[in-house]
Structure formats: C-alpha cells, structure tokens
Coordinates of C-alpha atoms and ligand atoms in Angstrom, one line a residue:
X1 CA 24.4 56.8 -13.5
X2 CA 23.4 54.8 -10.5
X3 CA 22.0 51.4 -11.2
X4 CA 20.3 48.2 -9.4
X5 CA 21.3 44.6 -10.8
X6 CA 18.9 41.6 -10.5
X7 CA 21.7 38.9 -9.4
X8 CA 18.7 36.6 -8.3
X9 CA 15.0 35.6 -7.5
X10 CA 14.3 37.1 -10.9
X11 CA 12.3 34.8 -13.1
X12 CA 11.9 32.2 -9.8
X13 CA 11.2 32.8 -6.1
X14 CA 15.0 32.2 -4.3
X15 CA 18.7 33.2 -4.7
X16 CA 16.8 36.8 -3.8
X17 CA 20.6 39.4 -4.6
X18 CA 19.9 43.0 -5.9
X19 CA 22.9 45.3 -6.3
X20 CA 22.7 49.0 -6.2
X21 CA 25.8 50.8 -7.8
X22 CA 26.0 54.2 -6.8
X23 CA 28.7 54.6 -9.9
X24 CA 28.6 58.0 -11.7
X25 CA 30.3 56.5 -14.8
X26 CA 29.3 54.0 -17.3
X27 CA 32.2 51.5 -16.3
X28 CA 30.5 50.9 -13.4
X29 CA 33.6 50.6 -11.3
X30 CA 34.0 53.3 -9.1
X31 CA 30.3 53.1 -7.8
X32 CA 29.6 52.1 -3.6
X33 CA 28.0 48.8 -4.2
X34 CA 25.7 47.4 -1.4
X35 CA 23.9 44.0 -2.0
X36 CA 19.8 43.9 -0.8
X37 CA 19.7 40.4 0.4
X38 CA 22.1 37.3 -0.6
X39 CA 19.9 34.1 -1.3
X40 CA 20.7 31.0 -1.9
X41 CA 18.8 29.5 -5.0
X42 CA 16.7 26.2 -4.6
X43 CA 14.5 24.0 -6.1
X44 CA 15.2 22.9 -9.5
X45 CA 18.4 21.6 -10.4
X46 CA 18.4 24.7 -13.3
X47 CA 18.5 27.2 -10.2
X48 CA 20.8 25.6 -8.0
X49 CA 23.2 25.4 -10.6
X50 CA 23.4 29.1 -10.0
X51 CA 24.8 28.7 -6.5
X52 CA 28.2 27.3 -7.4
X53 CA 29.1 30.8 -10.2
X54 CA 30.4 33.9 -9.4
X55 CA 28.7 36.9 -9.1
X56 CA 28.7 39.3 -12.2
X57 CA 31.2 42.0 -9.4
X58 CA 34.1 40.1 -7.5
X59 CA 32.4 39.7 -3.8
X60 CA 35.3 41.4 -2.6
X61 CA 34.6 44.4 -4.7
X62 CA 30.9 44.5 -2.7
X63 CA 30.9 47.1 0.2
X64 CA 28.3 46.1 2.5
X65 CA 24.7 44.3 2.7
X66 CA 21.4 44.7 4.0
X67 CA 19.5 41.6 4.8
X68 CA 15.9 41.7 5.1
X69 CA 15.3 38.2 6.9
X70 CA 16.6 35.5 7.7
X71 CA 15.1 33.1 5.5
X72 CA 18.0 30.8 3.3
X73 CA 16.5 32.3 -0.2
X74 CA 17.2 35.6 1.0
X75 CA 20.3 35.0 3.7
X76 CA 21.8 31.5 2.8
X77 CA 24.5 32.6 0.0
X78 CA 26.4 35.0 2.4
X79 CA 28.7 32.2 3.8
X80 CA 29.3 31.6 -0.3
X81 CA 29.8 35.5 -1.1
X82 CA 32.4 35.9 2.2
X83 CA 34.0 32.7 1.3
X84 CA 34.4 34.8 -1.9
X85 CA 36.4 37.7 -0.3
X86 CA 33.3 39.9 0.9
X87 CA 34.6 41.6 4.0
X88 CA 32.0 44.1 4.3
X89 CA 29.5 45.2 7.4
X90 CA 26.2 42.9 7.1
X91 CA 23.2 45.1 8.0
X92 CA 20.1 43.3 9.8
X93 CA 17.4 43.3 12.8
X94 CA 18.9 41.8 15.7
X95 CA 16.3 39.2 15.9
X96 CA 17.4 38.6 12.0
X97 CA 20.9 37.6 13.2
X98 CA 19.6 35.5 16.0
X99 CA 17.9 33.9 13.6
X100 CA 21.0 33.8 11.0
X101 CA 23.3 32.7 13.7
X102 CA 21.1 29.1 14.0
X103 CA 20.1 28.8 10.0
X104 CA 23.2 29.3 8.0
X105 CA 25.5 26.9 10.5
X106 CA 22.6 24.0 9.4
X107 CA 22.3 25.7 6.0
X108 CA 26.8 24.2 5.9
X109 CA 26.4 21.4 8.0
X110 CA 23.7 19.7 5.3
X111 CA 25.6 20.9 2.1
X112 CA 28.3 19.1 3.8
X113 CA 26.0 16.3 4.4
X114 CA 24.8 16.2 0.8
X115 CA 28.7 16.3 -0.5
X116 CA 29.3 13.3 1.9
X117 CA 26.1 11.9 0.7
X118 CA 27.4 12.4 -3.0
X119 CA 31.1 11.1 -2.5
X120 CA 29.7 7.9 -0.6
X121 CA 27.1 7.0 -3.9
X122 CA 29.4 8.1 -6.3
X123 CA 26.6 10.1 -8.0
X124 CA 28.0 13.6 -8.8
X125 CA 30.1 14.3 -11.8
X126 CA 32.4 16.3 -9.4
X127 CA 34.8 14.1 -7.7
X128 CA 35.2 14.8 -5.1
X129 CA 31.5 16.4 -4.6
X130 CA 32.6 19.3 -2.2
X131 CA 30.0 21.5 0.2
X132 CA 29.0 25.2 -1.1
X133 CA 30.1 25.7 2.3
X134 CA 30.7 24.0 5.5
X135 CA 29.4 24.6 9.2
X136 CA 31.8 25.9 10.3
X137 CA 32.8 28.6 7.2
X138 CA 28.7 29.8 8.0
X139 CA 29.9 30.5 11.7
X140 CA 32.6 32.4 10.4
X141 CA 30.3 34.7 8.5
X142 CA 28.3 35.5 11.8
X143 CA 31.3 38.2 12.7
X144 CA 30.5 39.8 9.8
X145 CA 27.0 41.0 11.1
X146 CA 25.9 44.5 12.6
X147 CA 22.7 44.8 14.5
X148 CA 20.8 47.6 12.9
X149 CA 17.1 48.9 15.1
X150 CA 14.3 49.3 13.0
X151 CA 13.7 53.3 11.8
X152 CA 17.1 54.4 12.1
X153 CA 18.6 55.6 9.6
X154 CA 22.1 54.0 8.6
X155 CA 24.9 56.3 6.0
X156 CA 26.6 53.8 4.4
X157 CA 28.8 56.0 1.9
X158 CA 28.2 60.0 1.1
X159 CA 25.6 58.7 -1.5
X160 CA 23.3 56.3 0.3
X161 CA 21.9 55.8 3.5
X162 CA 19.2 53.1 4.6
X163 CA 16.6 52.7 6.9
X164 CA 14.6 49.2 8.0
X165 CA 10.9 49.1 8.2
X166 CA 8.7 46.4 9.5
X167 CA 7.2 43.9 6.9
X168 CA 5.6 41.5 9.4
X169 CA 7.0 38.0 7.6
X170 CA 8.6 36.7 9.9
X171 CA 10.5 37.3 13.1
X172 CA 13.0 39.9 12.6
X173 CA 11.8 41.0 9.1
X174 CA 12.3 43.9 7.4
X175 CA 11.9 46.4 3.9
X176 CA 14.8 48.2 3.7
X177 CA 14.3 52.0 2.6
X178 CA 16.9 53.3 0.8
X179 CA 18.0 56.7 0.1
X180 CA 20.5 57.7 -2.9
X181 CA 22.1 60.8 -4.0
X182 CA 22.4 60.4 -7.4
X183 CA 22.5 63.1 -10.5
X184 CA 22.1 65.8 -7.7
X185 CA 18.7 64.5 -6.3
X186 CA 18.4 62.2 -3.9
X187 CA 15.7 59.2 -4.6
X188 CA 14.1 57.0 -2.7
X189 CA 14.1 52.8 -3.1
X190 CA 11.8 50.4 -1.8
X191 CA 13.2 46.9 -1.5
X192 CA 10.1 44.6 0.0
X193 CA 12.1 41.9 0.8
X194 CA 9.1 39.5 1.8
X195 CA 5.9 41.3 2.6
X196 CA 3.6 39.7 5.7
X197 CA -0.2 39.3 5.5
X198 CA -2.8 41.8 6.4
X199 CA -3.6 42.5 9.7
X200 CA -6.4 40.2 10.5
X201 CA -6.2 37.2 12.5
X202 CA -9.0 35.6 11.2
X203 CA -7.7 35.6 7.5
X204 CA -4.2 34.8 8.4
X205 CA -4.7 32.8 12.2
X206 CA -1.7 32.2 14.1
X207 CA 0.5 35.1 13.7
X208 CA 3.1 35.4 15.9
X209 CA 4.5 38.3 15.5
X210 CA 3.5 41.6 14.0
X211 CA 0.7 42.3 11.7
X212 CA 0.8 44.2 8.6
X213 CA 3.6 45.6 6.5
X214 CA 4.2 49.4 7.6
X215 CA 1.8 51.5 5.7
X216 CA 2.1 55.0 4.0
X217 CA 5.3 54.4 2.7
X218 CA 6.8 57.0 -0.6
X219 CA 8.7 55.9 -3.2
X220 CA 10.4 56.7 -6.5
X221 CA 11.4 53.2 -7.7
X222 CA 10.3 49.8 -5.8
X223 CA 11.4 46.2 -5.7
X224 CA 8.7 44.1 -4.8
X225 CA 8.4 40.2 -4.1
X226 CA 5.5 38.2 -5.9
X227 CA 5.5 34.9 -4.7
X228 CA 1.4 34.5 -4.4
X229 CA 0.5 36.9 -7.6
X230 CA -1.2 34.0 -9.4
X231 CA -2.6 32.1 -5.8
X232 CA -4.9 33.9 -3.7
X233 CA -4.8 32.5 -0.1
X234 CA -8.5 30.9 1.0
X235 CA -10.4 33.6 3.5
X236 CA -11.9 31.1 5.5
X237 CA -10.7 30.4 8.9
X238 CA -8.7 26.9 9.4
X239 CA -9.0 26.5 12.7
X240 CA -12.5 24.6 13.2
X241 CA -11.9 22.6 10.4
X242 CA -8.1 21.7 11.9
X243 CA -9.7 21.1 15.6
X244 CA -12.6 18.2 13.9
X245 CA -9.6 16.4 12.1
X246 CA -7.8 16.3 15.1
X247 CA -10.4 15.1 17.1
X248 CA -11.3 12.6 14.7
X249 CA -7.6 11.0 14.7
X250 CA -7.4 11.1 18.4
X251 CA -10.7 9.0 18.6
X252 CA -9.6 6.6 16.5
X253 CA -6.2 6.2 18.6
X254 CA -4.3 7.8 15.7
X255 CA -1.4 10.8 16.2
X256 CA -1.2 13.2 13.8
X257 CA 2.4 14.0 12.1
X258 CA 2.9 18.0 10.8
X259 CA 6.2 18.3 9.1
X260 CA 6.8 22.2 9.3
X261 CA 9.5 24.0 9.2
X262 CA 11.4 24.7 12.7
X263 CA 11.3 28.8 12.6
X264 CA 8.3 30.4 12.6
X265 CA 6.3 28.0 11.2
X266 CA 6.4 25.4 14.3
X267 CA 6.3 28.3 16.9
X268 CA 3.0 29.7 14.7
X269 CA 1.1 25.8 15.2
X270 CA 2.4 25.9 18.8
X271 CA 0.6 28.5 19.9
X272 CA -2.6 27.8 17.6
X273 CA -2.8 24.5 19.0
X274 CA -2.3 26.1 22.9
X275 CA -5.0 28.5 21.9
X276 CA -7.2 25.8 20.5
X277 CA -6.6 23.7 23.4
X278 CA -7.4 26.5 25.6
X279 CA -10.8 27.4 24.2
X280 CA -11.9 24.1 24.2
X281 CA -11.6 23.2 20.8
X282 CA -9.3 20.6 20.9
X283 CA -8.3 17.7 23.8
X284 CA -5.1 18.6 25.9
X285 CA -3.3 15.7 24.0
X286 CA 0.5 15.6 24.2
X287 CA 2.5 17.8 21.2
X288 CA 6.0 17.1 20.7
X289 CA 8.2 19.7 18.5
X290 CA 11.1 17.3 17.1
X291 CA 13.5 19.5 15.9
X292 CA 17.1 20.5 16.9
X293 CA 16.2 23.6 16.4
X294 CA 12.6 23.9 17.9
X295 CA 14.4 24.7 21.2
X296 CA 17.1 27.0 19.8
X297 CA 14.0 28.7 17.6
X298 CA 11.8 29.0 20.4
X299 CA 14.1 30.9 22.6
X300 CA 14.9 33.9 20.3
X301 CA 11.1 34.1 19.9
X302 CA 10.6 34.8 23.2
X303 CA 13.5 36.6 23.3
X304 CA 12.4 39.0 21.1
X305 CA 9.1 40.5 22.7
X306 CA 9.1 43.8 20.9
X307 CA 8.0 41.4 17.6
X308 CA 5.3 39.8 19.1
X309 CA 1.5 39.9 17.6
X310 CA -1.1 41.6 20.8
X311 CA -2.4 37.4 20.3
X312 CA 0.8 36.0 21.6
X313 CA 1.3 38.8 24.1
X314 CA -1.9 37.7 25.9
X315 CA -0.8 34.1 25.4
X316 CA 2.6 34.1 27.1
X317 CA 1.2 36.8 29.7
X318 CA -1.5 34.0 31.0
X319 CA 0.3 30.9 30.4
X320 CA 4.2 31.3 30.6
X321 CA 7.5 30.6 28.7
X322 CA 5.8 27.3 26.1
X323 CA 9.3 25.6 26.7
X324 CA 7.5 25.2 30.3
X325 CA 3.7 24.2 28.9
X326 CA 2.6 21.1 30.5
X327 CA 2.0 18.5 27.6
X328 CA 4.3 20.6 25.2
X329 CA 7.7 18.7 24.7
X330 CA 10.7 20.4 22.5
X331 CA 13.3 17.5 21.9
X332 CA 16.4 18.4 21.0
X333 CA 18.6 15.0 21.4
X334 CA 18.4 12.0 19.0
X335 CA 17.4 9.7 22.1
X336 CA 14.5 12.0 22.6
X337 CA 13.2 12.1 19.3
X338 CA 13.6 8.4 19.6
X339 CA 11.3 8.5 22.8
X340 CA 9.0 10.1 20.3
X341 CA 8.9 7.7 18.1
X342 CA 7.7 4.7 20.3
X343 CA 4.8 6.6 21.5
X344 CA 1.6 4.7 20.8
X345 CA -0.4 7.2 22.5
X346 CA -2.5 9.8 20.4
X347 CA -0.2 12.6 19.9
X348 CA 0.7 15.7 17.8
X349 CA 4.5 15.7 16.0
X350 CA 5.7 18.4 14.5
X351 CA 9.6 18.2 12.9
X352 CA 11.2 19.1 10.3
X353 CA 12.3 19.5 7.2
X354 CA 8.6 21.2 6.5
X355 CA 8.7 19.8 2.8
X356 CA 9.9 16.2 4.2
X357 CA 13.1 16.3 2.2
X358 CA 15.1 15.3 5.2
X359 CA 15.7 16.0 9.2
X360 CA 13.3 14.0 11.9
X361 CA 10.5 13.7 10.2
X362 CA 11.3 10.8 7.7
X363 CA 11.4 8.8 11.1
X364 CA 8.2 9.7 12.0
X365 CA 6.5 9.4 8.4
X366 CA 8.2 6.1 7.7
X367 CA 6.6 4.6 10.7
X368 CA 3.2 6.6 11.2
X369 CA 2.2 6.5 7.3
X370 CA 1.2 3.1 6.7
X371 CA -1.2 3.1 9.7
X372 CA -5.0 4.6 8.4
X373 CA -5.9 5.4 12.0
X374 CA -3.0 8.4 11.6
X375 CA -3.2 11.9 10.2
X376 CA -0.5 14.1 8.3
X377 CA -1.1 17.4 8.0
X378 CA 0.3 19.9 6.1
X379 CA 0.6 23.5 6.8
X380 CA 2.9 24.8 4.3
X381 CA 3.9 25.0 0.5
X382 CA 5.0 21.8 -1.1
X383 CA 7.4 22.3 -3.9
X384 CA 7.3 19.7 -6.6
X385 CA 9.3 16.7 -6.7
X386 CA 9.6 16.8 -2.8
X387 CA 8.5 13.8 -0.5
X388 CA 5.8 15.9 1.0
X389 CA 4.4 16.7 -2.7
X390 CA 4.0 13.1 -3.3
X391 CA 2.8 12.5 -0.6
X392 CA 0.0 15.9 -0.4
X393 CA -0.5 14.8 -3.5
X394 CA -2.2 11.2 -3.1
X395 CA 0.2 9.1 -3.9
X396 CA 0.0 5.5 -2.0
X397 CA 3.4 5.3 -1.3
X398 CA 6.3 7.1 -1.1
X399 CA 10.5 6.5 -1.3
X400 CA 11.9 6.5 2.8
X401 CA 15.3 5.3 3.7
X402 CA 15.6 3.9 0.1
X403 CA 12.3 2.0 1.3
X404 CA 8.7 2.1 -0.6
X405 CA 6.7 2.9 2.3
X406 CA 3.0 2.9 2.0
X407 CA 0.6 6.0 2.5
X408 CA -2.3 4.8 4.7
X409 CA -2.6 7.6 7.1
X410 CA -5.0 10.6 6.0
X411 CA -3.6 13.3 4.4
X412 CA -5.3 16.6 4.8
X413 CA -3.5 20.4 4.1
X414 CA -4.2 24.0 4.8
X415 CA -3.3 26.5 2.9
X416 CA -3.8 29.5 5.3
X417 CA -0.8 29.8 7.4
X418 CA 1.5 31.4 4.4
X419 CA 3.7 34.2 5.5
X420 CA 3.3 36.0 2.0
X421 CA 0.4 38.5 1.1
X422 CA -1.6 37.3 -1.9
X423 CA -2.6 39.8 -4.2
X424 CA -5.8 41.0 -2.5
X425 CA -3.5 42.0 0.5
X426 CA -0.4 43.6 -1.4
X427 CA -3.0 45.7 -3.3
X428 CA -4.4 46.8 -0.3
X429 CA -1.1 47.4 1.6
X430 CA -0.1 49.1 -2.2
X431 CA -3.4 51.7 -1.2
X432 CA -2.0 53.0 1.3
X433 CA 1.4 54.1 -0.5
X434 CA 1.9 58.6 -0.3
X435 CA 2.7 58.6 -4.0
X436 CA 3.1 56.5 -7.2
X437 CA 6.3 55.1 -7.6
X438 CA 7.9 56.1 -11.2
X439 CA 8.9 52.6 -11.4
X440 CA 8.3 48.9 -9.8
X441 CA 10.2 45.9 -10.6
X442 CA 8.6 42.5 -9.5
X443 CA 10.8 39.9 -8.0
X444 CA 10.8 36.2 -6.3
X445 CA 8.1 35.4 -8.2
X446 CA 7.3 32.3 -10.7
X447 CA 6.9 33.9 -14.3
X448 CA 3.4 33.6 -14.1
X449 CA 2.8 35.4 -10.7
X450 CA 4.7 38.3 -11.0
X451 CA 3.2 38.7 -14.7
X452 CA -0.2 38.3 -13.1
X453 CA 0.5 40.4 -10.2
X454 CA 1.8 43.0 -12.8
X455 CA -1.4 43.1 -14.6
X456 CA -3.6 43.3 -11.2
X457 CA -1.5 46.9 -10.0
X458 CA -1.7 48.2 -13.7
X459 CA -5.3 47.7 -13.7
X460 CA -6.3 48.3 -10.1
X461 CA -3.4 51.3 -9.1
X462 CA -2.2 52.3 -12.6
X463 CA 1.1 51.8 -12.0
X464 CA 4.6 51.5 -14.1
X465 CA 5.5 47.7 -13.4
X466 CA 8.1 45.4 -14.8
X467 CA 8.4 41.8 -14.0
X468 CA 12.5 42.1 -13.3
X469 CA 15.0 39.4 -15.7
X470 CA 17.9 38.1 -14.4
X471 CA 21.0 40.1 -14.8
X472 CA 19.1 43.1 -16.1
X473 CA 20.3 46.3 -14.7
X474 CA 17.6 49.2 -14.3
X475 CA 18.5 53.1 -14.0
X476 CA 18.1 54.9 -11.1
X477 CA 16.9 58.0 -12.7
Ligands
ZN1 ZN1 11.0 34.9 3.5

C-alpha cells in the first residue's frame, strides 16, 4: 500500500519533509520514494535539534524531490539530505532555483558562522561545534536541481507523475499535484506547499508577483499548510497609516530602519514605497536596501517577468529596472553599508536579517535605536525570543554586540504584508475546489492553528481533516 510520511513541519511550522512511498508491500522497501519539500527546522532549540538526525529512510534510498519554494523551512535541509548520500533529480520552478542558488550557500555560510561562533565561546557541548553544512557543500547541491515549467506534467517512475501549480507565495512558488497508481486506481495528491493570499491588492498591498492560489483544483487526499489558522490577517489597508509615520519621522529629522527579510519581502516594500512615493503619499526621501543579497534578490525578480503581479508590471513598464531608481540605493559591499550608516539625513533602511537575529541590521539598530526622533518598523512576523520580538514588543532596551542598547526610537508594526492566507482566504480558495477531498492532513502549523483551522473547514466545508503528527504515516487508499 502506498503511503505518505510526515518527516517534518508537523506539530510546528518548518523542517516542512513529506515522503510518498509508492511501496506495494508492507516492508516498505521496494516502494519509489519522492520527498515533497526538505526544510530545515527553526526556532526553538526542541526543533532544531531535529536537524542534526537522520531521516527515518537512508537519504540515499530517496529517489527524487519536489520543492515547492525556496524558502529555508521548506528548501534548507537538501544540502543536509545530499550530504547524506541523496543523489536524486531535485524538481523545482526555475525562478525556485534562482532563488535556491542565493539562499542555501548563506543558509552554509552562517551555520558555519555559528559553529565558528560556538568553537570561539566555548559554549556548545560538541567540541568541536561543526556546521550542518558549509557554503560551499550548499553549492554543491545546486547540480542536483532540474528546472521543471509550471503545468507540465513530470513521470517520475511507472507509478507517479507530478505536475506544479501556482500558489502565489512567493517568487517561484508552487503546489505540486501529484498523481499515483496505486491498488489499480490512480489518485490524486495535493501538496500546498505555502498557499499565497487572495487576489486583492487592497487586502494584501504590495504583491509582487501573482495573485491567488490556482483555483478549481480536484483532489482525493490533500496536504495543506496552516500557518495563520488561529490569526486572521487585519483587512484594512496599511498603506495610509505607513505614509503618516513616515512623514512624521522625516519631519522630525528622524530615518526610519525596516529590518525585512532580503527576498520578497524587501522587493514587496520597494515597490510600495515607489508607488507611495509616486502618488504623492510620501516625500522622495532616499531608501537604501542593505543587504548582500538585495542586489542578487532583485535581479531574479526582474528576471523572472512571467511571475509578476499586473501592479508591478505597470510599475517597471513606467519607471524602469528599480536597481536604476533615482533615490533607491542597493548596497552590496561592507564599505557601502558603512556609507549607510553615517547618513544623518532622513532616510529609509531596509536590511536584513528580517527578525534582527543577525546580518546589517544590528549596525543600523544599534546606532539608530537610542535616538526618539527615529522610527523602526516592522513588516513581518517576529518569532519569540528574537531581537526584533524584544524589541516589537516594548522593551527599552535590547542585547547588541554584547552591548545593552537602549530603545528610544518609535516602534510601530504591520501586520498585512504576510505571504500566507489566513483562514478567511484558504476557505475561500477551499470553495472553489471540483470535489471533496476524502482526506486532508494539516501541516506547518502551530498546534493550535491547524486544530483551529481544522474546526473552521469541518464546520464551514464539511470536510475529513486531520491535523498531521510527526512521523505518522497515512494510507493512500
Ligand atoms: Zn514559504
């Protein structure tokens, strides 16, 4: 009997790994095996834990993968699982592997920065500390990849066959349909991977890339994400409320400091702001994207016009490449960002890490908090324990450079610009589905949203759903 194993984001929201065995027996050995995604896990210490054990099956006994996107929790184990003898084809969007080919080097080069980090404080029990990977054993990975166009439909073995649809996360990102001969019928999966928001730019301002998950899709058994099944996104529309604190902190001589995330978040502010700034909403002041990767980021956007929202398409037709936008800066070198950092000039900053747990940004906060005529904003989820919690949160100082540096500067935060669909929209997007599927299983999801997401498509569609366990293997019947 052919099966599907929950290897991760089951009971949490990353390490996102679900195997389908095609295996006829109960051993389970003979069986094609293809992995949906290959995540890393983050956050608490519990989860990350889970990076450094072996998969349940030997990687090298794994015959291919299909990634959905390019995000780490769904992409940033594969340099782990090849490093582990995988040898198999990688299926993904070509703007996913774009994407890939700039996050998973970083994604080595800081767990070898955290293993240095570790070795030189002496405060890991594993001596030497040593990286989940390194830089240059994520490159390696890369070869590994096969570009794979949306709707086509891809035979893996005599059993299965896959084809991506659009799911309007982010760049590049996909559902991955699959189809499986199994018992003599052939059934169809639905693996989500991360599902976008509605299309309506008013609800979810700033998209960059296409709207809205494909609709009138079929299944017989689904795998669905869950992230917001407990936190309805607001409906209102950020944007004036955004342009009157800028305004505010340019008036006062202040800059305002976003940390965000260097893909797709960044390039989503970018053109808000250009917009903004266009419709006379905000003052042409300078905005500087300090990231190594802004530049990098910013080039397979535009590279990849078939993705872009009708928004953006207007916005580049009329003003041009935004690497070229007067008063738009992207700094790549350390003696740029440094530049940066002198400016007393209003200004908007925007670098990364998005959570402040390292990168450009500390530079920036450590000198720009303690000043009340400054803003930070944030645009993006704040996990706990990170600096940017502490510091969303109202703290009056916060721990920078092994320095207590104190939190003068406002502090405001939207919580619109999520790529995720809340409830409201997955049950909407779930509407327009050709049949009930026999079976859904709810993944990357706290315990509490996916078992209140659970309750909102029983009661609202009337649907079979199961909040998925870790490790649990489910029938394909
Ligand atoms: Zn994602």
């Amino acid at each position: 009997m052919a099966y599907i194993q929950f290897l991760g984001a089951a009971g949490t929201v990353t390490g996102s790994k679900h195997l389908i065995n095609t295996s006829a027996d109960s051993s389970g050995k003979n069986g094609f095996q293809v992995l949906i995604d290959c995540g890393l896990f983050q956050g608490e210490k519990e989860w990350r834990e889970r990076n450094w054990q072996d998969p349940p099956v030997p990687a090298q006994e794994i015959d291919a993968l299909v990634l959905t996107h390019a995000h780490l929790d769904h992409s940033g184990w594969i340099p782990r699982l090849v490093k582990g003898g995988f040898r198999g084809p990688i299926y993904a969007t070509q703007a996913t592997i774009d994407l890939c080919s700039i996050l998973l080097p970083d994604s080595g080069h800081l767990q070898e920065e955290d293993a240095a980090f570790y070795n030189k404080t002496r405060t890991s029990k594993h001596s030497p500390a040593l990286p989940l990977y390194t830089g240059a054993e994520a490159e390696a990975c890369l070869q590994y990849f096969r570009a794979t166009e949306f709707e086509q439909s891809k035979q893996l073995s005599p059993e299965i066959s896959f084809r991506f649809v659009r799911a309007a996360h982010i760049l590049g990102s996909s559902m991955a349909e699959i189809s499986l001969k199994t018992n003599g019928t052939v059934r169809q999966l639905l693996f989500t991977g991360d599902v976008g928001r509605v299309r309506n730019s008013t609800v979810a301002p700033g998209k960059v890339v296409h709207s809205g998950p494909t609709e009138g899709e079929s299944a017989d058994l689904m795998v669905m994400e869950s992230t917001y099944g407990n936190r309805p996104h607001p409906t209102d529309d950020p944007r004036p409320p955004m342009a009157a604190l800028i305004r505010q902190t340019v008036q006062r001589g202040g800059s305002v400091i976003v940390p965000a995330f260097a893909v797709e978040r960044t390039q989503k502010l970018v053109f808000m702001l250009k917009q903004m700034m266009r419709a006379g909403q905000l003052p042409e002041i300078p905005v500087y994207c300090d990231s190594p990767m802004a530049i990098k980021a910013m080039e397979i956007f535009l590279k990849h016009t078939e993705e872009y929202s009708d928004d953006t398409r207007q916005l580049i037709t009329e003003c041009g490449s935004p690497l070229e936008w007067k008063g738009f800066t992207f700094a790549s070198t350390p003696e740029e960002s440094k530049k940066i950092n002198e400016t007393r000039y209003p200004s908007i900053i925007i670098s990364s890490s998005g959570m402040a747990t390292g990168g450009r940004i500390l530079h920036h906060l450590a000198q720009r908090l303690p000043d009340p005529k400054n803003l930070v904003l944030f645009i993006g989820f704040q996990a706990p324990g990170t600096r940017g919690y502490i510091i969303k949160s109202g703290a009056r100082e916060v721990k920078i450079f092994g320095q207590m540096v104190p939190i003068r500067a406002q502090v405001a935060a939207f919580e619109q610009f999520s790529d995720h669909a809340d409830t409201p929209e997955l049950l909407q997007w779930l509407h327009t589905f050709k049949n009930k599927p026999a079976a859904t299983y709810l993944v990357h999801g706290e315990p509490a949203a996916a078992t209140s997401l659970r309750e909102a498509m029983t009661k609202d569609l009337g649907w079979n759903v199961q909040v998925a366990q870790w490790l649990e293997k489910v029938e394909v019947q």
